[in-house]
Amino acid sequence: MKLVNRPRRLRNGAQLRSMVRETRISADTLIYPMFVQEGENICEEIESMPGQYRWSLDRVDELLEKVLQSGVKSILLFGIPDHKDEIGSSAWDPNGIIQKAVHYIKKRYPQLYIITDVCMCEYTSHGHCGILCGRDVDNDKTLEVLAKIALSHVQAGADMVAPSDMMDGRVRRIREILDKNQYTNVPIMSYSAKYASAFYGPFRTAAGSAPAFGDRKSYQMDPHNGREALLEAKLDLQEGADILMVKPGMAYLDVLQSLKQQFYQPVALYSVSGEYAMIKAASMAGYVDEAALVCESAVCMYRAGADLLITYYAMELAKYIQEGRIG
Ligand code: PBG
């Protein structure tokens, strides 16, 4: 057979395949999301996310040593407070769980880059991501609170803030308050295209943040919409976002790719709790090869355009990269 083009030629052997690889992955771009909880001597496995835990600050060293050893250099912090109320007041308390955690981790592990999730749902008694007006979340009232929360995180030592509430105008308000307080160099990673997704189910169990009534569809995006993500990203950039994020991951790679093509800023992808839980459950049942699935899905996320990947499998991935399983 006289064939001029034989794509198989470049697939011949691991060495050649790795030479012509289009996607390169580095542990520098992995972000590990973790949960810190008020209290003592807590290292409690999250039922909906086997292998992930809630940590009190007196035990969190056990986890952080592992994170650093794995080669992961950045964490995304979520807090589980003792006290919840209508307005989520413990979210901006200088003595709140996140503020204490950031302070502690920054002092002990200065080499770790700390990003904090800025939202209210873990702190409000009703579980919504803002201040309620009747049964609806009041956008503009919520902005003031989000700004206060973000500032308190940065004052505690956070390197970057990541607002996940999906209120309109939050990036502008947060940028304003940070700049006014001389934090002009602290970047904002905006959850720009955050969809109203069932993939967050296991997280809500983990953080006790499920809404007490209704859902989040009046602020998080409709999964039917792709172009709207470009609008959200454009607005966030106009308001001063430094990094854009798409969330969830796996089922939303088209959205990631279109943001990557349209804009110049780095784009992060959040592979969320439901994605973790699905792979974990299937592998515990013996239906799939966990490591192979984790590697392949991460590679696909980077191939689709992720500059940064937020994943509960960050430590495993760092290990797989080191072992040359992917890269
Ligand atoms: C807070 C927040 C959520 C997640 C990240 N930040 C939950 C939600 O919006 O309901 C989900 C993360 C995950 O599922 O891993 N608003």
PDB file of C-alpha atoms and ligand atoms in Angstrom, residues 33 35 49 78 117 119-122 129 164-165 191 194 199-204 209 211 216 220 247 270-274 312, ligand 1:
ATOM      1  CA  PRO A  33      -9.333  22.374  47.504  1.00  0.00           C
ATOM      2  CA  PHE A  35     -11.983  22.006  54.124  1.00  0.00           C
ATOM      3  CA  MET A  49     -16.200  12.177  49.119  1.00  0.00           C
ATOM      4  CA  PHE A  78     -13.227  26.346  52.321  1.00  0.00           C
ATOM      5  CA  ASP A 117     -13.246  30.853  48.327  1.00  0.00           C
ATOM      6  CA  CYS A 119     -18.969  33.058  49.350  1.00  0.00           C
ATOM      7  CA  MET A 120     -21.660  33.026  52.003  1.00  0.00           C
ATOM      8  CA  CYS A 121     -23.457  29.694  51.623  1.00  0.00           C
ATOM      9  CA  GLU A 122     -21.380  27.888  54.257  1.00  0.00           C
ATOM     10  CA  CYS A 129     -24.944  32.581  48.669  1.00  0.00           C
ATOM     11  CA  SER A 164     -17.900  31.936  43.874  1.00  0.00           C
ATOM     12  CA  ASP A 165     -21.261  33.539  44.669  1.00  0.00           C
ATOM     13  CA  TYR A 191     -15.716  31.879  39.217  1.00  0.00           C
ATOM     14  CA  LYS A 194     -20.259  28.827  37.368  1.00  0.00           C
ATOM     15  CA  PHE A 199     -22.202  18.019  40.342  1.00  0.00           C
ATOM     16  CA  TYR A 200     -21.844  20.123  43.537  1.00  0.00           C
ATOM     17  CA  GLY A 201     -23.979  17.694  45.551  1.00  0.00           C
ATOM     18  CA  PRO A 202     -21.157  15.995  47.474  1.00  0.00           C
ATOM     19  CA  PHE A 203     -19.583  19.371  48.323  1.00  0.00           C
ATOM     20  CA  ARG A 204     -22.805  20.602  49.866  1.00  0.00           C
ATOM     21  CA  SER A 209     -24.161  24.357  52.580  1.00  0.00           C
ATOM     22  CA  PRO A 211     -29.901  25.744  50.387  1.00  0.00           C
ATOM     23  CA  ARG A 216     -29.314  28.500  43.154  1.00  0.00           C
ATOM     24  CA  GLN A 220     -25.726  30.393  39.025  1.00  0.00           C
ATOM     25  CA  LYS A 247     -16.983  25.157  36.843  1.00  0.00           C
ATOM     26  CA  TYR A 270     -12.665  23.406  38.689  1.00  0.00           C
ATOM     27  CA  SER A 271     -13.230  19.661  38.553  1.00  0.00           C
ATOM     28  CA  VAL A 272     -15.839  19.554  41.290  1.00  0.00           C
ATOM     29  CA  SER A 273     -16.917  17.233  44.077  1.00  0.00           C
ATOM     30  CA  GLY A 274     -19.393  15.252  41.959  1.00  0.00           C
ATOM     31  CA  TYR A 312      -9.493  16.935  44.794  1.00  0.00           C
TER      32      TYR A 312
HETATM   33  C1  PBG B   1     -19.694  27.936  47.243  1.00  0.00           C
HETATM   34  C2  PBG B   1     -19.070  26.867  46.440  1.00  0.00           C
HETATM   35  C3  PBG B   1     -19.616  25.649  45.998  1.00  0.00           C
HETATM   36  C4  PBG B   1     -18.580  24.956  45.378  1.00  0.00           C
HETATM   37  C5  PBG B   1     -17.463  25.786  45.399  1.00  0.00           C
HETATM   38  N1  PBG B   1     -17.793  26.971  46.047  1.00  0.00           N
HETATM   39  C6  PBG B   1     -20.956  25.070  46.214  1.00  0.00           C
HETATM   40  C7  PBG B   1     -22.122  25.612  45.504  1.00  0.00           C
HETATM   41  O1  PBG B   1     -22.065  26.571  44.745  1.00  0.00           O
HETATM   42  O2  PBG B   1     -23.196  25.060  45.771  1.00  0.00           O
HETATM   43  C8  PBG B   1     -18.654  23.580  44.792  1.00  0.00           C
HETATM   44  C9  PBG B   1     -17.367  22.837  44.776  1.00  0.00           C
HETATM   45  C10 PBG B   1     -17.489  21.379  44.501  1.00  0.00           C
HETATM   46  O3  PBG B   1     -18.588  20.839  44.226  1.00  0.00           O
HETATM   47  O4  PBG B   1     -16.449  20.722  44.544  1.00  0.00           O
HETATM   48  N2  PBG B   1     -20.704  28.633  46.625  1.00  0.00           N
END
